[in-house]
Amino acid sequence: MSYSRRNSPRRQQGSALVVAIFVIVVMAAIAAAMLRVSGSSQDMTTREVLSTRAWLTAHSANEVIMNRLFPVAGSGSSLTVCDSLNPATGAPYRFAPSGNGGCGATVTCESSTNESVNTYYLVSKASCGSGPHMVTRTQVLWAKDLAHE
């Protein structure tokens, strides 16, 4: 008679509740981990997009200065363009194209002449984003031109 009392349905009702609570806790932990991974992935994608924008903005700013230094229809390079962007003598060039998501760049230029060769050293520093998603990229460009006499 004692054997039938141990296996009665009434004595096993509490174990189903424990199993159900365990399953709910495990599923909640899995859901929380998936949300954390999803948030991390979105943050990484945002930084990647802003990083690409900053790199391209820095590149574009250097291209603008190169176009001013070496005009397509002009005759040789112009040292005065670089001298006006020199950190010691002038203000850096500020480049903020419209439609680029608030990205901007500053370009500085230093020039030197050695044995009839003009050498230019351009540094473009671009920033995109704000707060914790601020991304900055720097591009350095060396150029040289034979001096015209």
Tab-separated table of C-alpha atoms in Angstrom:
chain	number	residue	atom	x	y	z
A	1	MET	CA	0.000	0.000	0.000
A	2	SER	CA	2.843	2.388	0.627
A	3	TYR	CA	4.075	1.811	-2.934
A	4	SER	CA	0.975	3.336	-4.515
A	5	ARG	CA	1.124	6.430	-2.317
A	6	ARG	CA	4.623	7.366	-3.481
A	7	ASN	CA	3.699	7.421	-7.168
A	8	SER	CA	0.407	9.162	-6.802
A	9	PRO	CA	-0.232	12.166	-9.122
A	10	ARG	CA	-0.613	14.503	-6.144
A	11	ARG	CA	2.958	14.012	-4.969
A	12	GLN	CA	4.422	14.771	-8.457
A	13	GLN	CA	2.627	18.072	-9.083
A	14	GLY	CA	5.407	20.220	-7.542
A	15	SER	CA	8.168	18.867	-9.785
A	16	ALA	CA	6.459	20.109	-12.968
A	17	LEU	CA	6.444	23.613	-11.520
A	18	VAL	CA	10.191	23.451	-10.808
A	19	VAL	CA	10.889	22.257	-14.364
A	20	ALA	CA	8.721	25.041	-15.835
A	21	ILE	CA	10.514	27.732	-13.792
A	22	PHE	CA	13.907	26.306	-14.828
A	23	VAL	CA	12.932	26.388	-18.517
A	24	ILE	CA	11.672	29.994	-18.222
A	25	VAL	CA	14.908	31.125	-16.537
A	26	VAL	CA	17.075	29.422	-19.191
A	27	MET	CA	15.031	30.927	-22.037
A	28	ALA	CA	15.283	34.411	-20.439
A	29	ALA	CA	19.074	34.053	-20.174
A	30	ILE	CA	19.299	33.045	-23.839
A	31	ALA	CA	17.101	35.992	-24.875
A	32	ALA	CA	19.250	38.423	-22.857
A	33	ALA	CA	22.430	37.084	-24.459
A	34	MET	CA	20.911	37.449	-27.944
A	35	LEU	CA	19.917	41.056	-27.218
A	36	ARG	CA	23.448	41.837	-26.016
A	37	VAL	CA	24.980	40.337	-29.164
A	38	SER	CA	22.504	42.228	-31.364
A	39	GLY	CA	23.310	45.540	-29.645
A	40	SER	CA	27.038	44.928	-29.980
A	41	SER	CA	26.617	44.138	-33.675
A	42	GLN	CA	24.664	47.349	-34.267
A	43	ASP	CA	27.323	49.384	-32.442
A	44	MET	CA	30.077	47.808	-34.514
A	45	THR	CA	28.194	48.480	-37.764
A	46	THR	CA	27.656	52.121	-36.786
A	47	ARG	CA	31.352	52.576	-36.035
A	48	GLU	CA	32.309	50.897	-39.310
A	49	VAL	CA	30.064	53.206	-41.354
A	50	LEU	CA	31.326	56.315	-39.531
A	51	SER	CA	34.915	55.147	-39.929
A	52	THR	CA	34.465	54.769	-43.683
A	53	ARG	CA	32.842	58.199	-43.921
A	54	ALA	CA	35.680	59.784	-41.934
A	55	TRP	CA	38.320	58.114	-44.098
A	56	LEU	CA	36.618	59.253	-47.315
A	57	THR	CA	36.166	62.785	-45.930
A	58	ALA	CA	39.873	62.991	-45.072
A	59	HIS	CA	40.736	61.702	-48.535
A	60	SER	CA	38.398	64.226	-50.211
A	61	ALA	CA	39.864	67.098	-48.196
A	62	ASN	CA	43.377	66.135	-49.306
A	63	GLU	CA	42.153	65.933	-52.908
A	64	VAL	CA	40.701	69.453	-52.687
A	65	ILE	CA	44.047	70.830	-51.507
A	66	MET	CA	45.936	68.823	-54.139
A	67	ASN	CA	43.669	70.358	-56.774
A	68	ARG	CA	44.522	73.810	-55.452
A	69	LEU	CA	48.239	73.018	-55.303
A	70	PHE	CA	48.325	71.485	-58.781
A	71	PRO	CA	45.518	73.076	-60.821
A	72	VAL	CA	44.518	71.080	-63.875
A	73	ALA	CA	44.571	74.105	-66.180
A	74	GLY	CA	47.337	75.844	-64.300
A	75	SER	CA	51.064	76.012	-64.695
A	76	GLY	CA	52.770	74.048	-61.950
A	77	SER	CA	52.256	74.080	-58.216
A	78	SER	CA	51.502	77.037	-56.006
A	79	LEU	CA	53.517	77.372	-52.807
A	80	THR	CA	51.227	80.146	-51.578
A	81	VAL	CA	48.314	77.693	-51.225
A	82	CYS	CA	50.346	75.497	-48.918
A	83	ASP	CA	51.828	78.410	-46.992
A	84	SER	CA	48.335	79.707	-46.188
A	85	LEU	CA	47.503	76.318	-44.596
A	86	ASN	CA	50.712	76.001	-42.619
A	87	PRO	CA	49.948	75.637	-38.893
A	88	ALA	CA	52.700	78.109	-38.014
A	89	THR	CA	51.602	80.870	-40.400
A	90	GLY	CA	47.938	80.339	-41.290
A	91	ALA	CA	44.725	78.596	-40.417
A	92	PRO	CA	44.041	75.009	-41.477
A	93	TYR	CA	41.596	74.428	-44.299
A	94	ARG	CA	38.175	73.354	-43.011
A	95	PHE	CA	36.302	70.897	-45.206
A	96	ALA	CA	32.651	70.103	-44.413
A	97	PRO	CA	30.803	68.744	-47.450
A	98	SER	CA	27.026	68.838	-47.364
A	99	GLY	CA	25.179	65.529	-47.254
A	100	ASN	CA	28.017	63.705	-45.513
A	101	GLY	CA	26.292	63.080	-42.206
A	102	GLY	CA	27.972	65.864	-40.264
A	103	CYS	CA	31.529	64.802	-41.067
A	104	GLY	CA	34.241	67.404	-41.387
A	105	ALA	CA	37.980	67.630	-41.857
A	106	THR	CA	40.843	70.032	-41.332
A	107	VAL	CA	43.917	70.042	-43.569
A	108	THR	CA	47.324	71.459	-42.793
A	109	CYS	CA	50.143	71.759	-45.302
A	110	GLU	CA	53.860	72.294	-44.986
A	111	SER	CA	56.107	72.933	-47.968
A	112	SER	CA	59.802	72.964	-48.581
A	113	THR	CA	62.049	73.496	-51.599
A	114	ASN	CA	65.229	71.537	-52.040
A	115	GLU	CA	67.327	71.605	-55.227
A	116	SER	CA	64.504	72.856	-57.482
A	117	VAL	CA	61.994	70.344	-56.070
A	118	ASN	CA	58.967	71.572	-54.138
A	119	THR	CA	57.798	69.078	-51.509
A	120	TYR	CA	54.395	69.206	-49.812
A	121	TYR	CA	53.306	67.428	-46.644
A	122	LEU	CA	49.523	67.432	-46.159
A	123	VAL	CA	47.778	66.126	-43.045
A	124	SER	CA	44.012	65.747	-43.165
A	125	LYS	CA	42.138	64.875	-39.972
A	126	ALA	CA	38.445	64.010	-40.354
A	127	SER	CA	35.827	63.344	-37.670
A	128	CYS	CA	32.364	61.807	-37.923
A	129	GLY	CA	29.723	61.060	-35.327
A	130	SER	CA	29.347	62.336	-31.798
A	131	GLY	CA	29.617	61.175	-28.223
A	132	PRO	CA	30.555	57.520	-27.832
A	133	HIS	CA	30.334	57.041	-31.599
A	134	MET	CA	32.902	59.718	-32.495
A	135	VAL	CA	35.353	58.391	-35.085
A	136	THR	CA	38.472	60.218	-36.281
A	137	ARG	CA	40.693	59.275	-39.204
A	138	THR	CA	43.925	60.934	-40.320
A	139	GLN	CA	45.472	60.765	-43.769
A	140	VAL	CA	48.964	61.957	-44.592
A	141	LEU	CA	49.945	62.823	-48.137
A	142	TRP	CA	53.354	63.640	-49.596
A	143	ALA	CA	53.606	65.329	-52.978
A	144	LYS	CA	56.409	66.869	-54.948
A	145	ASP	CA	56.732	69.012	-58.047
A	146	LEU	CA	59.656	70.228	-60.038
A	147	ALA	CA	60.051	73.935	-59.401
A	148	HIS	CA	59.553	76.141	-62.420
A	149	GLU	CA	62.209	78.707	-63.081
